[in-house]
Amino acid sequence: MFVRLVYESFRRQTRRKLLVAIAVTLGATVSTAMIGIATGIGDKISHELRSYGANLVVTPEEDNLDVQIGSVDLKPGGGAYLDESALPKIKGIFWRNNIAAFAPELPVNTGVGGEQVTLLGTYFAKPLRFGKEDFTAGVRTAFPWWKVSGAWPTDDSEDVLVGERLAAKLGLAVGSQISVSEKQHRVSGILSTGSSEDDQIIAPLALAQEIAGKPGAVSKIFVSAVTKPEDAFARRNPDSLSPADRDRWYCSPYPQSIAYQLQEAIPHAHAEQIRQVAQNEGNILSRIKGIILLITLAALFTSGLAVSAAMATAMFERRTEVGLMKALGAGYFSLSMIFITESALLACGGGVVGFLFGALLARELGRAIFGSQIDIQPVLLPVILGIAVAVTFAGSAFAIRRAVRYDPVLALRGEA
């Protein structure tokens, strides 16, 4: 009899039940899409922000020493260098797949046109190998906003780039010859970065090492890594953690843990995050997740209101049926179970359909915003069903409570 009552309710009030199911489906769709985007947005945003440059810098360990005796500062004066041969080891760290790009630098002061100019040696797109993995390192991937009018030099050539402000000052153009340390070099392109490089000469690292008389020397390395925004745990000193916590810290892609691993890979190196970049990433991610949360709550609140309105109307239309069942001896519990079962079935049906539509919506939003789809994992289905049930019960609780309290006499007379 219980099953028949529930079945007849759906058969005779198909339109009302469909309105409730649609409201639940819409809420579940938005919730699925937003939760899916929120869980996958961290890596997507981090990949997107990597187009804005490096977020880690590696320098010689000696440059970070701060030694004083009395009032005399004995900090080394910039004479320390990293070993170029250690650069491929960057791709040997635990989070090697998170290293999107890196570029070494070696600045050298040199005379050009009677003036002292900084010549910056670096990689442009140098092929490297670590173990069995081949990869390319250089400013073309580490600093993708660098714009070159002309052609990029190759790393085995002696061609150079000239910053646009310096080129205008010296009257240089693409194809011109420039004398650096009494040797002529071809200007293959004019560089525009909007920063200090516009007043510099950018040359292959080997050329800068030759001018400086420092073969194999590197002054710093800029690393662009896909990282997880830091939290309180990320900022803890790994040496003070228990073995279990240290393993969790080490195996999380925090900027600090990747920097720590870079120090392990490169001898006599000190690595740290470029804090402004890392903090901006965390702020952007927090704000986007906040907006997603507000959208989800607004969708669920709207869905709950729609369910409440539809259920209230449905219960009012069934007041005679409720009065008859109460007159025949039905109690509060049995009546409540009928209405709760109906709500649970509507919630589960709407939740499943909403989950499927939400997965499609998240995939399309991922393609539209990030150029790659966001996949919703099946493990999210129980969460969505739980949300759908909670919203449906919250929206129908008042209507069910009012229905089971109908006076059977008034209900049968149509006066409830």
Short mmCIF file of C-alpha atoms in Angstrom, two decimals:
data_model
loop_
_atom_site.label_atom_id
_atom_site.label_comp_id
_atom_site.label_asym_id
_atom_site.label_seq_id
_atom_site.Cartn_x
_atom_site.Cartn_y
_atom_site.Cartn_z
CA MET A 1 0.00 0.00 0.00
CA PHE A 2 2.86 2.39 0.84
CA VAL A 3 4.48 1.91 -2.57
CA ARG A 4 1.12 2.34 -4.30
CA LEU A 5 0.44 5.61 -2.48
CA VAL A 6 3.82 6.97 -3.54
CA TYR A 7 3.29 5.78 -7.12
CA GLU A 8 -0.18 7.33 -7.35
CA SER A 9 1.19 10.59 -6.01
CA PHE A 10 3.71 10.77 -8.87
CA ARG A 11 1.09 9.68 -11.44
CA ARG A 12 -1.56 12.19 -10.41
CA GLN A 13 0.75 15.13 -9.74
CA THR A 14 3.23 14.69 -12.56
CA ARG A 15 3.46 18.42 -13.32
CA ARG A 16 4.11 19.41 -9.70
CA LYS A 17 6.69 16.68 -9.24
CA LEU A 18 8.37 17.68 -12.50
CA LEU A 19 8.71 21.28 -11.30
CA VAL A 20 10.39 20.08 -8.09
CA ALA A 21 12.70 17.77 -10.05
CA ILE A 22 13.67 20.59 -12.43
CA ALA A 23 14.47 22.92 -9.52
CA VAL A 24 16.65 20.24 -7.89
CA THR A 25 18.31 19.45 -11.22
CA LEU A 26 19.26 23.08 -11.82
CA GLY A 27 20.73 23.39 -8.34
CA ALA A 28 22.65 20.14 -8.72
CA THR A 29 23.91 21.17 -12.17
CA VAL A 30 25.37 24.45 -10.94
CA SER A 31 26.79 22.79 -7.81
CA THR A 32 28.48 20.05 -9.84
CA ALA A 33 29.99 22.49 -12.30
CA MET A 34 31.18 24.92 -9.62
CA ILE A 35 32.62 22.23 -7.34
CA GLY A 36 34.36 20.63 -10.31
CA ILE A 37 35.84 23.96 -11.36
CA ALA A 38 36.86 24.81 -7.79
CA THR A 39 38.72 21.50 -7.35
CA GLY A 40 40.50 21.75 -10.70
CA ILE A 41 41.03 25.47 -10.91
CA GLY A 42 44.25 25.54 -8.85
CA ASP A 43 46.40 23.79 -11.45
CA LYS A 44 44.61 25.55 -14.32
CA ILE A 45 45.26 29.01 -12.88
CA SER A 46 48.82 28.11 -11.96
CA HIS A 47 49.46 26.99 -15.55
CA GLU A 48 47.85 30.20 -16.84
CA LEU A 49 49.91 32.39 -14.50
CA ARG A 50 53.10 30.72 -15.62
CA SER A 51 52.75 32.84 -18.76
CA TYR A 52 53.54 35.82 -16.51
CA GLY A 53 56.99 34.56 -15.64
CA ALA A 54 59.08 32.83 -13.03
CA ASN A 55 57.96 32.40 -9.44
CA LEU A 56 61.23 30.99 -8.00
CA VAL A 57 64.79 32.27 -8.11
CA VAL A 58 67.99 30.34 -7.39
CA THR A 59 71.14 32.22 -6.36
CA PRO A 60 74.54 31.23 -4.94
CA GLU A 61 74.37 30.31 -1.27
CA GLU A 62 77.16 32.77 -0.46
CA ASP A 63 75.08 35.70 -1.68
CA ASN A 64 72.61 35.07 1.12
CA LEU A 65 75.13 35.02 3.94
CA ASP A 66 74.91 37.93 6.37
CA VAL A 67 78.06 38.05 8.47
CA GLN A 68 78.95 40.98 10.69
CA ILE A 69 81.75 41.53 13.17
CA GLY A 70 80.93 44.55 15.24
CA SER A 71 79.73 47.17 12.76
CA VAL A 72 81.66 45.70 9.82
CA ASP A 73 79.54 43.91 7.21
CA LEU A 74 81.45 40.91 5.87
CA LYS A 75 78.74 39.76 3.43
CA PRO A 76 80.35 38.45 0.20
CA GLY A 77 80.42 40.96 -2.60
CA GLY A 78 78.74 39.06 -5.42
CA GLY A 79 81.75 36.98 -6.43
CA ALA A 80 79.98 33.62 -6.09
CA TYR A 81 78.51 31.71 -8.99
CA LEU A 82 76.47 28.61 -9.69
CA ASP A 83 77.78 25.85 -11.92
CA GLU A 84 76.13 25.75 -15.34
CA SER A 85 76.69 21.99 -15.56
CA ALA A 86 74.25 21.50 -12.64
CA LEU A 87 71.30 23.09 -14.48
CA PRO A 88 69.93 19.85 -15.98
CA LYS A 89 69.55 18.51 -12.41
CA ILE A 90 66.55 20.83 -12.04
CA LYS A 91 64.64 18.21 -14.00
CA GLY A 92 65.74 15.55 -11.54
CA ILE A 93 63.84 16.82 -8.49
CA PHE A 94 60.71 15.13 -7.12
CA TRP A 95 58.43 17.77 -8.69
CA ARG A 96 60.30 17.83 -12.01
CA ASN A 97 57.05 17.63 -13.99
CA ASN A 98 55.93 20.87 -12.32
CA ILE A 99 58.95 22.76 -13.66
CA ALA A 100 57.42 24.60 -16.61
CA ALA A 101 60.59 26.49 -17.61
CA PHE A 102 63.84 27.95 -16.30
CA ALA A 103 66.46 30.36 -17.54
CA PRO A 104 69.95 31.09 -16.16
CA GLU A 105 71.41 34.59 -16.12
CA LEU A 106 74.92 36.07 -15.99
CA PRO A 107 75.11 39.89 -16.16
CA VAL A 108 78.39 41.44 -17.31
CA ASN A 109 79.31 45.12 -17.47
CA THR A 110 80.90 45.98 -20.78
CA GLY A 111 81.71 49.06 -22.84
CA VAL A 112 79.55 49.91 -25.87
CA GLY A 113 79.85 53.21 -27.69
CA GLY A 114 81.88 54.76 -24.89
CA GLU A 115 79.28 53.85 -22.27
CA GLN A 116 79.00 51.09 -19.70
CA VAL A 117 76.18 48.74 -20.61
CA THR A 118 74.96 45.54 -18.99
CA LEU A 119 75.26 42.48 -21.19
CA LEU A 120 72.97 39.75 -19.90
CA GLY A 121 73.95 36.22 -20.80
CA THR A 122 71.20 33.61 -20.80
CA TYR A 123 69.68 30.67 -22.63
CA PHE A 124 67.21 31.44 -25.40
CA ALA A 125 65.97 27.95 -26.24
CA LYS A 126 68.81 25.61 -25.36
CA PRO A 127 68.25 21.85 -25.63
CA LEU A 128 69.30 19.98 -22.48
CA ARG A 129 69.15 16.40 -21.30
CA PHE A 130 68.80 14.79 -17.88
CA GLY A 131 68.87 11.04 -17.79
CA LYS A 132 66.67 9.92 -20.66
CA GLU A 133 64.62 13.12 -20.78
CA ASP A 134 65.25 15.80 -23.39
CA PHE A 135 63.91 19.29 -22.76
CA THR A 136 64.46 22.93 -23.67
CA ALA A 137 65.34 25.75 -21.29
CA GLY A 138 65.56 29.47 -21.82
CA VAL A 139 63.88 32.84 -21.73
CA ARG A 140 61.57 32.09 -24.64
CA THR A 141 59.54 29.80 -22.37
CA ALA A 142 60.44 31.30 -18.97
CA PHE A 143 59.53 34.87 -20.01
CA PRO A 144 56.92 34.47 -22.76
CA TRP A 145 56.01 38.18 -22.68
CA TRP A 146 59.42 39.12 -24.14
CA LYS A 147 58.77 40.44 -27.64
CA VAL A 148 61.44 40.41 -30.31
CA SER A 149 61.35 42.40 -33.53
CA GLY A 150 63.53 40.39 -35.85
CA ALA A 151 64.84 36.95 -34.92
CA TRP A 152 65.89 35.24 -31.72
CA PRO A 153 69.61 34.36 -31.58
CA THR A 154 70.58 30.72 -31.32
CA ASP A 155 72.44 29.64 -28.18
CA ASP A 156 75.51 28.50 -30.12
CA SER A 157 75.86 31.77 -32.05
CA GLU A 158 77.41 35.14 -31.22
CA ASP A 159 74.36 37.15 -32.28
CA VAL A 160 72.69 39.35 -29.68
CA LEU A 161 69.42 41.07 -28.86
CA VAL A 162 69.43 44.76 -28.01
CA GLY A 163 66.79 46.34 -25.76
CA GLU A 164 64.59 48.82 -27.58
CA ARG A 165 65.62 51.84 -25.47
CA LEU A 166 69.31 51.05 -25.89
CA ALA A 167 68.82 50.42 -29.62
CA ALA A 168 67.12 53.81 -30.04
CA LYS A 169 69.92 55.48 -28.09
CA LEU A 170 72.67 53.87 -30.14
CA GLY A 171 70.80 54.04 -33.46
CA LEU A 172 70.77 50.27 -33.93
CA ALA A 173 68.34 48.20 -36.01
CA VAL A 174 67.87 44.55 -36.90
CA GLY A 175 70.95 43.39 -38.81
CA SER A 176 73.24 46.13 -37.44
CA GLN A 177 76.66 45.38 -36.05
CA ILE A 178 77.51 46.24 -32.45
CA SER A 179 80.98 46.28 -30.92
CA VAL A 180 81.16 44.50 -27.57
CA SER A 181 84.58 44.16 -25.92
CA GLU A 182 86.25 45.13 -29.21
CA LYS A 183 84.45 42.38 -31.10
CA GLN A 184 81.66 42.80 -33.62
CA HIS A 185 78.34 41.04 -33.10
CA ARG A 186 75.23 41.03 -35.26
CA VAL A 187 71.99 42.37 -33.80
CA SER A 188 69.49 39.67 -34.72
CA GLY A 189 66.54 41.39 -33.03
CA ILE A 190 65.29 44.29 -30.94
CA LEU A 191 63.89 43.24 -27.57
CA SER A 192 60.90 44.80 -25.80
CA THR A 193 60.06 43.74 -22.24
CA GLY A 194 58.92 46.93 -20.54
CA SER A 195 61.59 46.39 -17.90
CA SER A 196 65.33 46.83 -17.33
CA GLU A 197 66.16 44.51 -20.25
CA ASP A 198 65.16 47.31 -22.63
CA ASP A 199 68.43 49.05 -21.67
CA GLN A 200 70.59 45.92 -21.96
CA ILE A 201 72.18 43.62 -24.46
CA ILE A 202 70.91 40.04 -24.24
CA ALA A 203 73.42 37.48 -25.45
CA PRO A 204 73.97 33.72 -25.35
CA LEU A 205 75.25 32.61 -21.96
CA ALA A 206 78.52 31.31 -23.43
CA LEU A 207 79.31 34.76 -24.85
CA ALA A 208 78.73 36.44 -21.47
CA GLN A 209 80.94 33.83 -19.77
CA GLU A 210 83.68 34.50 -22.32
CA ILE A 211 83.54 38.27 -21.78
CA ALA A 212 83.50 37.85 -17.99
CA GLY A 213 86.26 35.25 -18.08
CA LYS A 214 84.04 32.91 -16.05
CA PRO A 215 83.48 29.69 -18.02
CA GLY A 216 80.50 27.69 -16.73
CA ALA A 217 79.42 30.51 -14.37
CA VAL A 218 75.79 31.44 -13.68
CA SER A 219 74.76 34.20 -11.28
CA LYS A 220 71.08 33.21 -10.86
CA ILE A 221 68.41 30.98 -12.27
CA PHE A 222 64.79 31.97 -12.72
CA VAL A 223 62.42 29.00 -12.44
CA SER A 224 58.79 28.90 -13.46
CA ALA A 225 57.02 26.11 -11.55
CA VAL A 226 53.40 25.05 -11.22
CA THR A 227 52.78 25.29 -7.48
CA LYS A 228 50.06 25.03 -4.87
CA PRO A 229 49.22 28.28 -3.05
CA GLU A 230 50.94 28.40 0.31
CA ASP A 231 49.10 27.94 3.56
CA ALA A 232 50.14 27.86 7.22
CA PHE A 233 51.56 24.34 6.85
CA ALA A 234 53.61 25.36 3.81
CA ARG A 235 55.35 28.11 5.76
CA ARG A 236 56.60 25.78 8.49
CA ASN A 237 60.30 24.92 8.73
CA PRO A 238 60.72 21.37 7.36
CA ASP A 239 63.55 20.68 9.82
CA SER A 240 61.11 21.18 12.72
CA LEU A 241 58.49 18.74 11.39
CA SER A 242 57.96 15.13 12.37
CA PRO A 243 58.99 12.55 9.73
CA ALA A 244 55.37 12.06 8.60
CA ASP A 245 54.67 15.79 8.35
CA ARG A 246 57.97 16.41 6.63
CA ASP A 247 57.14 13.80 3.98
CA ARG A 248 53.75 15.46 3.43
CA TRP A 249 55.40 18.88 3.18
CA TYR A 250 58.11 17.58 0.83
CA CYS A 251 55.58 15.79 -1.39
CA SER A 252 53.28 18.81 -1.75
CA PRO A 253 53.96 21.24 -4.63
CA TYR A 254 54.33 24.29 -2.40
CA PRO A 255 56.72 26.98 -3.65
CA GLN A 256 58.78 26.41 -0.49
CA SER A 257 59.08 22.64 -1.01
CA ILE A 258 60.07 23.00 -4.67
CA ALA A 259 62.63 25.66 -3.68
CA TYR A 260 63.96 23.26 -1.03
CA GLN A 261 64.37 20.52 -3.63
CA LEU A 262 66.14 22.92 -6.01
CA GLN A 263 68.66 23.63 -3.24
CA GLU A 264 69.22 19.90 -2.89
CA ALA A 265 69.74 19.46 -6.64
CA ILE A 266 72.09 22.40 -7.28
CA PRO A 267 75.27 22.49 -5.16
CA HIS A 268 75.86 25.60 -3.03
CA ALA A 269 72.54 27.13 -4.08
CA HIS A 270 69.87 29.07 -2.24
CA ALA A 271 66.35 28.98 -3.72
CA GLU A 272 63.37 31.05 -2.68
CA GLN A 273 60.03 32.05 -4.08
CA ILE A 274 59.47 35.43 -5.66
CA ARG A 275 56.99 36.24 -2.95
CA GLN A 276 55.01 38.89 -4.79
CA VAL A 277 54.26 36.49 -7.62
CA ALA A 278 53.36 33.59 -5.30
CA GLN A 279 51.14 35.76 -3.09
CA ASN A 280 49.31 37.17 -6.10
CA GLU A 281 48.60 33.63 -7.30
CA GLY A 282 47.15 32.72 -3.90
CA ASN A 283 45.05 35.91 -3.77
CA ILE A 284 43.65 35.36 -7.26
CA LEU A 285 42.79 31.75 -6.48
CA SER A 286 41.12 32.66 -3.16
CA ARG A 287 38.98 35.34 -4.78
CA ILE A 288 37.90 33.09 -7.64
CA LYS A 289 36.98 30.31 -5.21
CA GLY A 290 35.03 32.85 -3.15
CA ILE A 291 33.04 33.87 -6.23
CA ILE A 292 32.41 30.22 -7.07
CA LEU A 293 31.15 29.59 -3.52
CA LEU A 294 28.76 32.56 -3.75
CA ILE A 295 27.41 31.36 -7.11
CA THR A 296 26.88 27.86 -5.71
CA LEU A 297 25.09 29.12 -2.59
CA ALA A 298 22.91 31.45 -4.65
CA ALA A 299 21.94 28.59 -6.99
CA LEU A 300 21.12 26.28 -4.08
CA PHE A 301 19.11 28.98 -2.30
CA THR A 302 17.11 29.65 -5.47
CA SER A 303 16.58 25.93 -5.96
CA GLY A 304 15.38 25.60 -2.36
CA LEU A 305 12.86 28.42 -2.82
CA ALA A 306 11.52 26.81 -6.00
CA VAL A 307 11.18 23.44 -4.24
CA SER A 308 9.42 25.09 -1.31
CA ALA A 309 6.88 26.84 -3.54
CA ALA A 310 6.17 23.74 -5.61
CA MET A 311 5.80 21.49 -2.55
CA ALA A 312 3.55 23.94 -0.73
CA THR A 313 1.21 24.06 -3.73
CA ALA A 314 1.28 20.28 -4.08
CA MET A 315 0.44 19.72 -0.41
CA PHE A 316 -2.43 22.18 -0.55
CA GLU A 317 -3.88 20.34 -3.54
CA ARG A 318 -3.61 17.04 -1.60
CA ARG A 319 -5.30 18.29 1.58
CA THR A 320 -8.39 16.14 0.95
CA GLU A 321 -6.20 13.06 0.45
CA VAL A 322 -4.31 13.81 3.66
CA GLY A 323 -7.55 14.34 5.57
CA LEU A 324 -8.93 11.01 4.34
CA MET A 325 -5.77 9.12 5.36
CA LYS A 326 -5.83 10.71 8.80
CA ALA A 327 -9.53 9.88 9.17
CA LEU A 328 -8.69 6.24 8.37
CA GLY A 329 -6.09 6.19 11.17
CA ALA A 330 -2.84 7.31 9.53
CA GLY A 331 -0.50 8.95 12.04
CA TYR A 332 2.08 11.69 11.76
CA PHE A 333 4.93 9.23 11.18
CA SER A 334 3.30 7.25 8.37
CA LEU A 335 2.17 10.41 6.58
CA SER A 336 5.58 11.98 6.99
CA MET A 337 7.30 8.89 5.57
CA ILE A 338 5.17 9.07 2.42
CA PHE A 339 6.10 12.70 1.77
CA ILE A 340 9.74 12.21 2.77
CA THR A 341 10.04 9.23 0.41
CA GLU A 342 8.60 11.32 -2.42
CA SER A 343 11.09 14.11 -1.67
CA ALA A 344 14.01 11.67 -1.50
CA LEU A 345 13.10 10.16 -4.87
CA LEU A 346 12.83 13.60 -6.44
CA ALA A 347 16.16 14.63 -4.88
CA CYS A 348 17.98 11.53 -6.11
CA GLY A 349 16.53 11.76 -9.61
CA GLY A 350 17.26 15.47 -9.90
CA GLY A 351 20.70 15.00 -8.36
CA VAL A 352 21.76 12.32 -10.86
CA VAL A 353 20.50 14.30 -13.86
CA GLY A 354 22.06 17.47 -12.47
CA PHE A 355 25.37 15.69 -11.97
CA LEU A 356 25.44 14.64 -15.62
CA PHE A 357 24.52 18.12 -16.90
CA GLY A 358 26.97 19.70 -14.45
CA ALA A 359 29.81 17.53 -15.73
CA LEU A 360 29.07 18.69 -19.28
CA LEU A 361 28.85 22.31 -18.13
CA ALA A 362 32.18 22.11 -16.27
CA ARG A 363 33.84 20.57 -19.32
CA GLU A 364 32.59 23.33 -21.63
CA LEU A 365 33.51 26.09 -19.18
CA GLY A 366 37.00 24.61 -18.86
CA ARG A 367 37.43 24.65 -22.62
CA ALA A 368 36.08 28.19 -22.95
CA ILE A 369 38.14 29.69 -20.09
CA PHE A 370 41.32 27.60 -19.90
CA GLY A 371 41.42 25.91 -23.30
CA SER A 372 41.27 22.46 -21.69
CA GLN A 373 38.38 20.47 -20.29
CA ILE A 374 37.69 19.97 -16.60
CA ASP A 375 36.73 16.38 -15.86
CA ILE A 376 34.31 15.62 -13.03
CA GLN A 377 35.25 12.51 -11.07
CA PRO A 378 32.49 9.98 -10.21
CA VAL A 379 33.46 10.27 -6.53
CA LEU A 380 31.69 13.65 -6.57
CA LEU A 381 28.28 12.02 -7.25
CA PRO A 382 27.54 11.12 -3.58
CA VAL A 383 28.36 14.69 -2.58
CA ILE A 384 25.95 16.08 -5.16
CA LEU A 385 23.24 13.63 -4.12
CA GLY A 386 23.73 14.71 -0.50
CA ILE A 387 23.41 18.37 -1.52
CA ALA A 388 20.29 17.61 -3.59
CA VAL A 389 18.65 15.73 -0.69
CA ALA A 390 19.52 18.52 1.76
CA VAL A 391 18.09 21.23 -0.52
CA THR A 392 14.93 19.23 -1.24
CA PHE A 393 14.28 18.47 2.42
CA ALA A 394 15.02 22.07 3.42
CA GLY A 395 12.58 23.32 0.80
CA SER A 396 9.81 20.82 1.56
CA ALA A 397 10.11 20.55 5.37
CA PHE A 398 7.64 23.34 6.11
CA ALA A 399 5.07 22.05 3.60
CA ILE A 400 5.32 18.48 4.94
CA ARG A 401 5.05 19.65 8.55
CA ARG A 402 1.96 21.66 7.74
CA ALA A 403 0.37 18.81 5.75
CA VAL A 404 0.68 16.20 8.52
CA ARG A 405 -0.97 18.64 10.94
CA TYR A 406 -4.11 19.12 8.84
CA ASP A 407 -7.35 18.65 10.79
CA PRO A 408 -9.06 15.73 9.00
CA VAL A 409 -12.53 17.26 9.40
CA LEU A 410 -11.53 20.59 7.92
CA ALA A 411 -9.40 18.90 5.26
CA LEU A 412 -12.30 16.69 4.06
CA ARG A 413 -14.54 19.76 3.93
CA GLY A 414 -11.89 21.57 1.88
CA GLU A 415 -11.35 24.22 4.54
CA ALA A 416 -7.79 23.35 5.67
#
